[in-house]
């Protein structure tokens, strides 16, 4: 049995057996893993509020040879979403991050950049200020997964699209000019393309200084979510909830 | 036997071992007892429904809480599930009535405000003085409480909205409290009156 300790983010929990919880974790050193928190449904003594989704913890766990599930022994909270006020849009934003991480990452494949992105984005999600970190996370995770298309030229004719609006579709890789757009294509405004490029070269803390109401760059957020859904080949439930919030 | 074990395993909190234990208990019990159990389950499904006022599970509509003249009908405690009512009733310190939401907002689970029983809470507001939001202190429970508070304020600003306290459980040791629980306990401290 190997005892391990390291930083992790709680993604989701499910009831398991009679009083246990099955926990999906994104660890910094081992990537996404699943483990069992024994008696966690009946007693909060060992884990307290540390099993809430998107809680950033220092996890102590044990791996047994030839066993897929690790044994979770103790969690020390490093940051909790419950440390600040919570509303529907913040919950939806936090669960969006959890759902995307759960879907995009294979098990046991550590990605330090994605781990750091998740920690930074969730820490910036406050009541009334979720729209920019959500968009930032959605764009950056696509980039880190290698799914982000070049926004500067048309994938069909190669036309230089810098400074112009672009079209995208959930059946085509890359963006298109107006002449080559497919039926059902959606528009990403020139202003939002510029915002996307700024997002991809600026740290989140710098952007967080600005006012980001829900309407600002809403088409960019939609583009980023569509891109993720295209590659995941499924709908992201929490993204739908987020738009209704 | 296997069929019974499989069915029992579907119950919450029942694993394979407990299901086997229960199945063997049923096997050993008399035919009369087994029939009583089966008929209780059949009648539960046939006769129980949701109270049209508070959404609690009941065999008579409205339920006994909503029609009890001794209870303060102007004080309403909002809970997630019908089972939460039993927990509050055990305290014997609440004399108001209830409203059951049947869940919490869960963006990842696809549960939005329209899936919860909120509409008939808002129609009850004119007859209320205070609403106690007793959803769990989890992220989803807190989000639900906040959503309800906003809706209640918008619909009937006169109504007082309160949230149940959170903190260190009675009889526990502070040494084992996590940071969030402890900080909430400190935030919610109250003056000791002589």
CSV table of C-alpha atoms in Angstrom, one decimal:
chain,number,residue,atom,x,y,z
A,1,UNK,CA,0.0,0.0,0.0
A,2,UNK,CA,1.4,3.4,-0.9
A,3,UNK,CA,0.4,6.4,1.2
A,4,UNK,CA,0.2,9.7,-0.6
A,5,UNK,CA,-0.4,13.3,0.3
A,6,UNK,CA,-0.9,16.2,-2.1
A,7,UNK,CA,-3.0,19.0,-3.4
A,8,UNK,CA,-6.3,18.1,-5.0
A,9,UNK,CA,-9.7,19.5,-6.0
A,10,UNK,CA,-12.9,17.7,-5.2
A,11,UNK,CA,-14.9,17.4,-8.4
A,12,UNK,CA,-18.0,15.3,-7.5
A,13,UNK,CA,-19.3,12.8,-4.9
A,14,UNK,CA,-21.8,10.0,-5.1
A,15,UNK,CA,-23.3,7.8,-2.4
A,16,UNK,CA,-21.4,4.5,-2.3
A,17,UNK,CA,-22.3,1.3,-0.4
A,18,UNK,CA,-24.1,2.0,2.8
A,19,UNK,CA,-22.5,5.1,4.4
A,20,UNK,CA,-19.5,5.8,2.1
A,21,UNK,CA,-19.0,8.4,-0.6
A,22,UNK,CA,-17.3,7.8,-3.9
A,23,UNK,CA,-15.2,10.9,-4.6
A,24,UNK,CA,-13.8,12.1,-7.9
A,25,UNK,CA,-10.7,14.2,-7.3
A,26,UNK,CA,-8.3,16.1,-9.5
A,27,UNK,CA,-4.9,15.7,-7.9
A,28,UNK,CA,-1.9,17.8,-8.8
A,29,UNK,CA,0.5,14.8,-9.0
A,30,UNK,CA,-1.6,12.0,-10.3
A,31,UNK,CA,-4.4,13.8,-12.3
A,32,UNK,CA,-8.0,12.7,-11.9
A,33,UNK,CA,-8.5,9.8,-9.6
A,34,UNK,CA,-11.5,8.2,-7.7
A,35,UNK,CA,-11.5,7.2,-4.1
A,36,UNK,CA,-13.7,6.1,-1.3
A,37,UNK,CA,-14.4,8.3,1.8
A,38,UNK,CA,-15.4,5.7,4.3
A,39,UNK,CA,-18.4,6.6,6.5
A,40,UNK,CA,-18.5,10.1,5.1
A,41,UNK,CA,-22.3,10.1,4.8
A,42,UNK,CA,-22.8,9.4,8.4
A,43,UNK,CA,-19.9,11.2,10.1
A,44,UNK,CA,-18.4,14.5,9.1
A,45,UNK,CA,-15.7,14.1,11.7
A,46,UNK,CA,-12.9,13.2,9.3
A,47,UNK,CA,-13.8,15.2,6.2
A,48,UNK,CA,-16.1,18.0,7.5
A,49,UNK,CA,-17.1,20.3,4.7
A,50,UNK,CA,-14.1,19.3,2.6
A,51,UNK,CA,-16.1,17.0,0.3
A,52,UNK,CA,-18.1,19.9,-1.3
A,53,UNK,CA,-17.5,20.1,-5.0
A,54,UNK,CA,-14.6,22.4,-6.1
A,55,UNK,CA,-13.1,22.5,-2.6
A,56,UNK,CA,-9.3,22.8,-2.9
A,57,UNK,CA,-7.7,20.4,-0.3
A,58,UNK,CA,-4.5,18.8,0.8
A,59,UNK,CA,-5.6,15.1,0.5
A,60,UNK,CA,-4.1,12.2,2.3
A,61,UNK,CA,-4.9,8.9,0.6
A,62,UNK,CA,-3.7,5.3,0.2
A,63,UNK,CA,-3.3,3.3,-3.0
A,64,UNK,CA,-3.6,-0.4,-3.0
A,65,UNK,CA,-2.0,-2.5,-5.7
A,66,UNK,CA,-4.4,-3.6,-8.4
A,67,UNK,CA,-7.2,-1.5,-7.0
A,68,UNK,CA,-8.8,1.2,-9.1
A,69,UNK,CA,-10.2,3.2,-6.1
A,70,UNK,CA,-7.9,4.8,-3.5
A,71,UNK,CA,-8.8,5.0,0.2
A,72,UNK,CA,-9.3,8.6,1.2
A,73,UNK,CA,-8.0,9.2,4.7
A,74,UNK,CA,-8.1,12.9,5.5
A,75,UNK,CA,-8.7,16.2,3.7
A,76,UNK,CA,-7.3,19.6,4.9
A,77,UNK,CA,-9.2,22.5,3.4
A,78,UNK,CA,-7.0,25.0,1.5
A,79,UNK,CA,-9.9,26.9,-0.1
A,80,UNK,CA,-13.6,26.3,0.1
A,81,UNK,CA,-16.4,27.7,-2.0
A,82,UNK,CA,-18.4,27.9,1.2
A,83,UNK,CA,-16.0,30.4,2.6
A,84,UNK,CA,-17.9,33.1,0.7
A,85,UNK,CA,-21.5,33.8,-0.2
A,86,UNK,CA,-23.1,31.3,-2.6
A,87,UNK,CA,-25.8,31.9,-5.1
A,88,UNK,CA,-27.2,30.0,-8.1
A,89,UNK,CA,-24.9,31.5,-10.7
A,90,UNK,CA,-21.8,31.0,-8.6
A,91,UNK,CA,-22.9,27.4,-7.9
A,92,UNK,CA,-23.5,26.8,-11.6
A,93,UNK,CA,-20.1,28.3,-12.5
A,94,UNK,CA,-18.3,26.1,-9.9
A,95,UNK,CA,-20.1,23.0,-11.1
A,96,UNK,CA,-19.4,24.0,-14.7
A,97,UNK,CA,-15.6,23.8,-13.9
A,98,UNK,CA,-16.1,20.5,-12.1
A,99,UNK,CA,-18.2,19.0,-14.9
A,100,UNK,CA,-15.8,20.0,-17.6
A,101,UNK,CA,-12.7,18.7,-15.7
A,102,UNK,CA,-14.5,15.4,-15.0
A,103,UNK,CA,-15.3,15.0,-18.7
A,104,UNK,CA,-12.2,16.3,-20.5
A,105,UNK,CA,-9.5,14.6,-18.4
A,106,UNK,CA,-8.6,11.0,-18.5
A,107,UNK,CA,-7.9,9.2,-15.2
A,108,UNK,CA,-4.3,9.2,-13.9
A,109,UNK,CA,-3.0,11.8,-16.3
A,110,UNK,CA,-1.5,14.7,-14.4
A,111,UNK,CA,-1.8,18.1,-16.1
A,112,UNK,CA,-0.3,20.8,-13.9
A,113,UNK,CA,-1.4,23.7,-16.1
A,114,UNK,CA,-5.0,22.5,-16.0
A,115,UNK,CA,-4.8,22.1,-12.2
A,116,UNK,CA,-3.5,25.6,-11.8
A,117,UNK,CA,-6.1,27.0,-14.2
A,118,UNK,CA,-8.9,25.3,-12.2
A,119,UNK,CA,-7.7,26.6,-8.9
A,120,UNK,CA,-7.2,30.2,-10.2
A,121,UNK,CA,-10.5,30.3,-12.0
A,122,UNK,CA,-12.6,29.0,-9.1
A,123,UNK,CA,-11.0,31.3,-6.6
A,124,UNK,CA,-12.0,34.3,-8.8
A,125,UNK,CA,-15.7,33.2,-8.9
A,126,UNK,CA,-17.5,35.4,-6.5
A,127,UNK,CA,-21.2,36.2,-6.3
A,128,UNK,CA,-22.0,38.7,-9.1
A,129,UNK,CA,-18.5,38.1,-10.7
A,130,UNK,CA,-18.6,34.7,-12.4
A,131,UNK,CA,-18.9,35.5,-16.1
A,132,UNK,CA,-15.3,36.4,-16.8
A,133,UNK,CA,-13.7,33.5,-14.9
A,134,UNK,CA,-16.1,31.1,-16.5
A,135,UNK,CA,-15.2,32.4,-20.0
A,136,UNK,CA,-11.5,32.4,-19.2
A,137,UNK,CA,-11.7,28.8,-17.9
A,138,UNK,CA,-13.7,27.6,-20.9
A,139,UNK,CA,-11.3,29.2,-23.4
A,140,UNK,CA,-8.1,28.1,-21.7
A,141,UNK,CA,-9.1,24.5,-21.1
A,142,UNK,CA,-9.9,24.2,-24.8
A,143,UNK,CA,-6.4,25.7,-25.5
A,144,UNK,CA,-4.7,23.4,-23.1
A,145,UNK,CA,-6.5,20.4,-24.5
A,146,UNK,CA,-5.4,21.4,-28.0
A,147,UNK,CA,-8.9,22.1,-29.2
A,148,UNK,CA,-8.7,25.9,-29.7
A,149,UNK,CA,-8.9,26.8,-33.4
A,150,UNK,CA,-6.9,29.7,-34.9
A,151,UNK,CA,-9.2,32.7,-34.9
A,152,UNK,CA,-7.1,34.7,-37.4
A,153,UNK,CA,-8.0,33.0,-40.7
A,154,UNK,CA,-10.8,31.2,-42.4
A,155,UNK,CA,-10.4,27.4,-42.3
A,156,UNK,CA,-12.0,27.0,-45.7
A,157,UNK,CA,-10.4,29.7,-47.9
A,158,UNK,CA,-7.5,30.9,-45.7
A,159,UNK,CA,-8.8,34.5,-45.7
A,160,UNK,CA,-7.1,36.8,-43.1
A,161,UNK,CA,-9.8,37.4,-40.5
A,162,UNK,CA,-7.8,39.5,-38.0
A,163,UNK,CA,-9.9,42.4,-36.7
A,164,UNK,CA,-13.1,40.9,-38.3
A,165,UNK,CA,-16.1,38.9,-37.1
A,166,UNK,CA,-15.9,35.2,-37.6
A,167,UNK,CA,-18.4,32.3,-38.0
A,168,UNK,CA,-18.2,28.9,-36.3
A,169,UNK,CA,-20.2,25.8,-36.4
A,170,UNK,CA,-20.4,22.7,-34.3
A,171,UNK,CA,-19.7,20.5,-37.4
A,172,UNK,CA,-16.5,22.3,-38.6
A,173,UNK,CA,-13.1,22.6,-37.0
A,174,UNK,CA,-11.9,26.2,-37.1
A,175,UNK,CA,-13.6,29.5,-37.9
A,176,UNK,CA,-14.9,30.7,-41.2
A,177,UNK,CA,-15.4,33.9,-43.2
A,178,UNK,CA,-18.9,35.1,-44.1
A,179,UNK,CA,-18.7,33.6,-47.6
A,180,UNK,CA,-17.7,30.2,-46.4
A,181,UNK,CA,-20.0,29.9,-43.4
A,182,UNK,CA,-22.1,26.7,-43.1
A,183,UNK,CA,-25.8,26.6,-42.5
A,184,UNK,CA,-26.5,27.1,-38.8
A,185,UNK,CA,-23.2,28.8,-38.2
A,186,UNK,CA,-23.0,31.3,-35.4
A,187,UNK,CA,-21.3,34.7,-35.3
A,188,UNK,CA,-18.5,35.6,-33.0
A,189,UNK,CA,-18.1,39.4,-33.1
A,190,UNK,CA,-14.8,41.1,-33.9
A,191,UNK,CA,-14.9,42.6,-30.3
A,192,UNK,CA,-15.2,39.2,-28.8
A,193,UNK,CA,-12.4,37.8,-31.0
A,194,UNK,CA,-10.3,40.6,-29.6
A,195,UNK,CA,-11.4,39.7,-26.1
A,196,UNK,CA,-10.5,36.0,-26.7
A,197,UNK,CA,-7.0,37.0,-27.9
A,198,UNK,CA,-6.6,39.2,-24.8
A,199,UNK,CA,-7.8,36.3,-22.5
A,200,UNK,CA,-5.2,34.0,-24.1
A,201,UNK,CA,-2.3,36.3,-23.2
A,202,UNK,CA,-3.4,37.9,-19.9
A,203,UNK,CA,-3.4,36.5,-16.4
A,204,UNK,CA,-6.8,36.1,-14.9
A,205,UNK,CA,-6.1,38.4,-11.9
A,206,UNK,CA,-5.4,41.2,-14.3
A,207,UNK,CA,-8.7,40.7,-16.1
A,208,UNK,CA,-10.6,40.4,-12.8
A,209,UNK,CA,-10.0,44.1,-12.2
A,210,UNK,CA,-12.6,44.9,-14.9
A,211,UNK,CA,-16.4,44.9,-14.7
A,212,UNK,CA,-17.8,41.8,-16.4
A,213,UNK,CA,-21.6,41.8,-16.5
A,214,UNK,CA,-23.4,38.7,-18.0
A,215,UNK,CA,-23.9,40.4,-21.4
A,216,UNK,CA,-20.2,41.3,-21.9
A,217,UNK,CA,-18.7,38.9,-24.5
A,218,UNK,CA,-21.6,36.5,-24.0
A,219,UNK,CA,-21.0,35.3,-27.6
A,220,UNK,CA,-17.5,34.4,-26.7
A,221,UNK,CA,-18.7,32.3,-23.7
A,222,UNK,CA,-21.2,30.6,-26.0
A,223,UNK,CA,-18.4,29.9,-28.5
A,224,UNK,CA,-16.1,28.4,-25.8
A,225,UNK,CA,-18.9,26.2,-24.5
A,226,UNK,CA,-19.9,25.1,-28.0
A,227,UNK,CA,-16.2,24.2,-28.7
A,228,UNK,CA,-16.1,22.1,-25.5
A,229,UNK,CA,-19.4,20.3,-26.3
A,230,UNK,CA,-18.2,19.6,-29.9
A,231,UNK,CA,-15.1,17.8,-28.6
A,232,UNK,CA,-16.8,16.1,-25.7
A,233,UNK,CA,-19.7,15.1,-28.0
A,234,UNK,CA,-22.2,15.8,-25.2
A,235,UNK,CA,-24.1,18.7,-23.7
A,236,UNK,CA,-22.6,20.3,-20.6
A,237,UNK,CA,-25.6,20.5,-18.2
A,238,UNK,CA,-24.2,23.2,-15.9
A,239,UNK,CA,-23.5,25.4,-18.8
A,240,UNK,CA,-27.2,25.4,-19.6
A,241,UNK,CA,-28.0,26.2,-16.0
A,242,UNK,CA,-25.4,29.0,-16.0
A,243,UNK,CA,-27.1,30.7,-19.0
A,244,UNK,CA,-30.4,30.5,-17.2
A,245,UNK,CA,-29.0,32.0,-14.0
B,1,UNK,CA,-34.3,-14.8,-2.8
B,2,UNK,CA,-32.0,-13.2,-5.4
B,3,UNK,CA,-34.8,-11.1,-6.7
B,4,UNK,CA,-35.7,-9.9,-3.2
B,5,UNK,CA,-32.0,-9.0,-2.4
B,6,UNK,CA,-31.7,-7.2,-5.7
B,7,UNK,CA,-34.9,-5.1,-4.9
B,8,UNK,CA,-33.7,-4.4,-1.3
B,9,UNK,CA,-30.3,-3.2,-2.6
B,10,UNK,CA,-32.1,-0.5,-4.5
B,11,UNK,CA,-33.1,1.2,-1.2
B,12,UNK,CA,-30.9,4.1,0.0
B,13,UNK,CA,-28.3,3.1,2.5
B,14,UNK,CA,-28.7,-0.6,1.8
B,15,UNK,CA,-25.7,-2.5,0.5
B,16,UNK,CA,-25.5,-6.2,-0.5
B,17,UNK,CA,-24.8,-7.4,3.0
B,18,UNK,CA,-27.7,-5.5,4.6
B,19,UNK,CA,-30.0,-6.6,1.8
B,20,UNK,CA,-29.1,-10.3,2.4
B,21,UNK,CA,-29.6,-9.8,6.1
B,22,UNK,CA,-33.1,-8.3,5.5
B,23,UNK,CA,-34.0,-10.9,3.0
B,24,UNK,CA,-33.1,-13.7,5.4
B,25,UNK,CA,-35.1,-12.0,8.1
B,26,UNK,CA,-38.1,-11.9,5.9
B,27,UNK,CA,-37.6,-15.6,5.0
B,28,UNK,CA,-37.5,-16.5,8.7
B,29,UNK,CA,-40.5,-14.4,9.7
B,30,UNK,CA,-44.0,-15.8,9.6
B,31,UNK,CA,-46.1,-15.7,6.5
B,32,UNK,CA,-48.4,-13.2,8.2
B,33,UNK,CA,-45.6,-10.8,9.0
B,34,UNK,CA,-44.3,-11.0,5.4
B,35,UNK,CA,-47.8,-10.3,4.1
B,36,UNK,CA,-48.1,-7.3,6.5
B,37,UNK,CA,-44.8,-5.9,5.1
B,38,UNK,CA,-45.9,-6.4,1.5
B,39,UNK,CA,-49.3,-4.9,2.1
B,40,UNK,CA,-47.7,-1.9,3.9
B,41,UNK,CA,-45.5,-1.2,0.9
B,42,UNK,CA,-48.5,-1.7,-1.5
B,43,UNK,CA,-50.7,0.7,0.5
B,44,UNK,CA,-47.9,3.2,0.8
B,45,UNK,CA,-47.8,3.5,-3.0
B,46,UNK,CA,-51.6,3.4,-3.3
B,47,UNK,CA,-52.6,5.9,-0.7
B,48,UNK,CA,-49.8,8.4,-0.1
B,49,UNK,CA,-49.6,11.6,-2.0
B,50,UNK,CA,-48.2,15.1,-1.7
B,51,UNK,CA,-49.9,17.7,0.5
B,52,UNK,CA,-51.4,20.3,-1.9
B,53,UNK,CA,-50.2,23.1,0.5
B,54,UNK,CA,-46.8,22.1,1.8
B,55,UNK,CA,-45.8,19.2,-0.5
B,56,UNK,CA,-45.1,16.9,2.4
B,57,UNK,CA,-46.0,13.2,2.0
B,58,UNK,CA,-49.4,12.5,3.4
B,59,UNK,CA,-52.3,10.1,3.3
B,60,UNK,CA,-54.9,13.0,3.9
B,61,UNK,CA,-54.8,16.2,1.9
B,62,UNK,CA,-54.0,18.8,3.4
B,63,UNK,CA,-51.6,17.1,5.8
B,64,UNK,CA,-51.8,17.0,9.5
B,65,UNK,CA,-49.3,19.9,9.9
B,66,UNK,CA,-51.1,22.2,7.6
B,67,UNK,CA,-54.5,21.6,9.3
B,68,UNK,CA,-53.3,21.6,12.9
B,69,UNK,CA,-54.9,24.7,14.6
B,70,UNK,CA,-52.2,24.7,17.4
B,71,UNK,CA,-49.4,25.3,14.9
B,72,UNK,CA,-48.5,28.8,13.9
B,73,UNK,CA,-49.5,28.9,10.2
B,74,UNK,CA,-47.6,32.2,9.7
B,75,UNK,CA,-44.3,30.7,10.5
B,76,UNK,CA,-43.0,28.4,7.7
B,77,UNK,CA,-39.9,26.3,7.7
B,78,UNK,CA,-38.6,25.4,4.2
B,79,UNK,CA,-36.9,22.1,3.9
B,80,UNK,CA,-35.3,20.0,1.1
B,81,UNK,CA,-37.0,16.6,1.6
B,82,UNK,CA,-40.0,15.3,3.6
B,83,UNK,CA,-37.5,13.3,5.8
B,84,UNK,CA,-36.1,16.7,7.1
B,85,UNK,CA,-39.4,17.4,8.8
B,86,UNK,CA,-39.0,14.4,11.1
B,87,UNK,CA,-35.5,15.7,12.1
B,88,UNK,CA,-37.0,19.1,13.0
B,89,UNK,CA,-40.0,17.6,14.7
B,90,UNK,CA,-37.6,15.6,17.0
B,91,UNK,CA,-36.4,18.9,18.5
B,92,UNK,CA,-40.0,19.7,19.8
B,93,UNK,CA,-39.0,23.3,19.6
B,94,UNK,CA,-40.7,24.3,16.3
B,95,UNK,CA,-44.4,25.0,16.3
B,96,UNK,CA,-44.8,26.4,12.8
B,97,UNK,CA,-45.6,24.6,9.5
B,98,UNK,CA,-43.4,23.4,6.7
B,99,UNK,CA,-42.8,23.7,3.0
B,100,UNK,CA,-41.0,20.8,1.2
B,101,UNK,CA,-39.0,21.7,-2.0
B,102,UNK,CA,-38.2,18.1,-3.0
B,103,UNK,CA,-34.5,18.8,-3.7
B,104,UNK,CA,-32.1,21.6,-4.1
B,105,UNK,CA,-30.8,23.6,-7.1
B,106,UNK,CA,-28.2,21.5,-8.8
B,107,UNK,CA,-26.8,22.8,-12.1
B,108,UNK,CA,-24.7,19.7,-12.6
B,109,UNK,CA,-27.7,17.4,-11.9
B,110,UNK,CA,-29.9,19.4,-14.2
B,111,UNK,CA,-32.1,20.7,-11.4
B,112,UNK,CA,-33.2,24.3,-11.8
B,113,UNK,CA,-35.8,26.4,-10.0
B,114,UNK,CA,-38.5,25.0,-12.3
B,115,UNK,CA,-37.9,21.5,-11.1
B,116,UNK,CA,-38.3,22.5,-7.4
B,117,UNK,CA,-41.7,23.1,-5.7
B,118,UNK,CA,-41.2,26.8,-5.3
B,119,UNK,CA,-44.4,28.2,-7.0
B,120,UNK,CA,-46.8,27.2,-4.3
B,121,UNK,CA,-44.4,28.6,-1.6
B,122,UNK,CA,-44.7,32.0,-3.3
B,123,UNK,CA,-48.5,31.8,-3.4
B,124,UNK,CA,-48.5,31.1,0.4
B,125,UNK,CA,-46.4,34.2,1.2
B,126,UNK,CA,-49.4,36.6,1.9
B,127,UNK,CA,-50.4,34.3,4.9
B,128,UNK,CA,-46.8,34.3,6.3
B,129,UNK,CA,-44.9,36.4,8.7
B,130,UNK,CA,-41.6,34.5,8.7
B,131,UNK,CA,-39.9,32.0,6.4
B,132,UNK,CA,-37.1,29.9,7.9
B,133,UNK,CA,-34.8,28.6,5.1
B,134,UNK,CA,-33.6,25.2,6.4
B,135,UNK,CA,-31.8,23.8,3.4
B,136,UNK,CA,-28.4,22.0,4.0
B,137,UNK,CA,-25.3,24.2,4.5
B,138,UNK,CA,-23.8,22.7,1.3
B,139,UNK,CA,-23.0,24.7,-1.9
B,140,UNK,CA,-26.2,23.7,-3.5
B,141,UNK,CA,-28.2,24.1,-0.3
B,142,UNK,CA,-26.8,27.7,0.2
B,143,UNK,CA,-27.5,28.5,-3.5
B,144,UNK,CA,-31.1,27.3,-3.0
B,145,UNK,CA,-31.6,29.4,0.2
B,146,UNK,CA,-30.2,32.5,-1.6
B,147,UNK,CA,-32.4,32.0,-4.6
B,148,UNK,CA,-35.5,31.6,-2.4
B,149,UNK,CA,-34.6,34.6,-0.3
B,150,UNK,CA,-34.4,36.7,-3.5
B,151,UNK,CA,-37.7,35.4,-4.8
B,152,UNK,CA,-39.5,35.9,-1.5
B,153,UNK,CA,-38.1,39.5,-1.1
B,154,UNK,CA,-39.3,40.2,-4.7
B,155,UNK,CA,-42.8,38.7,-4.2
B,156,UNK,CA,-43.6,39.7,-0.6
B,157,UNK,CA,-41.0,42.1,0.9
B,158,UNK,CA,-42.9,42.3,4.2
B,159,UNK,CA,-42.1,38.7,5.1
B,160,UNK,CA,-39.1,38.1,7.4
B,161,UNK,CA,-36.5,35.7,6.0
B,162,UNK,CA,-34.2,33.7,8.3
B,163,UNK,CA,-31.6,31.0,7.8
B,164,UNK,CA,-30.9,28.2,10.2
B,165,UNK,CA,-27.6,28.6,12.1
B,166,UNK,CA,-24.5,26.6,11.2
B,167,UNK,CA,-21.5,25.7,13.3
B,168,UNK,CA,-20.1,23.1,15.7
B,169,UNK,CA,-22.5,20.2,16.4
B,170,UNK,CA,-23.6,19.8,20.0
B,171,UNK,CA,-21.6,17.1,21.8
B,172,UNK,CA,-18.7,17.3,19.4
B,173,UNK,CA,-15.1,18.3,20.0
B,174,UNK,CA,-13.9,21.6,18.5
B,175,UNK,CA,-10.6,19.9,17.8
B,176,UNK,CA,-12.3,18.0,14.9
B,177,UNK,CA,-14.2,20.9,13.4
B,178,UNK,CA,-13.0,22.0,9.9
B,179,UNK,CA,-12.0,25.6,9.1
B,180,UNK,CA,-15.3,26.4,7.4
B,181,UNK,CA,-17.5,25.0,10.2
B,182,UNK,CA,-15.4,26.8,12.8
B,183,UNK,CA,-15.4,30.2,11.0
B,184,UNK,CA,-19.2,29.9,10.6
B,185,UNK,CA,-19.5,29.1,14.3
B,186,UNK,CA,-17.5,32.2,15.1
B,187,UNK,CA,-19.5,34.4,12.7
B,188,UNK,CA,-22.7,33.1,14.2
B,189,UNK,CA,-21.6,33.6,17.9
B,190,UNK,CA,-24.2,35.1,20.2
B,191,UNK,CA,-24.0,36.9,23.5
B,192,UNK,CA,-24.4,34.9,26.6
B,193,UNK,CA,-27.3,36.4,28.6
B,194,UNK,CA,-27.3,36.1,32.4
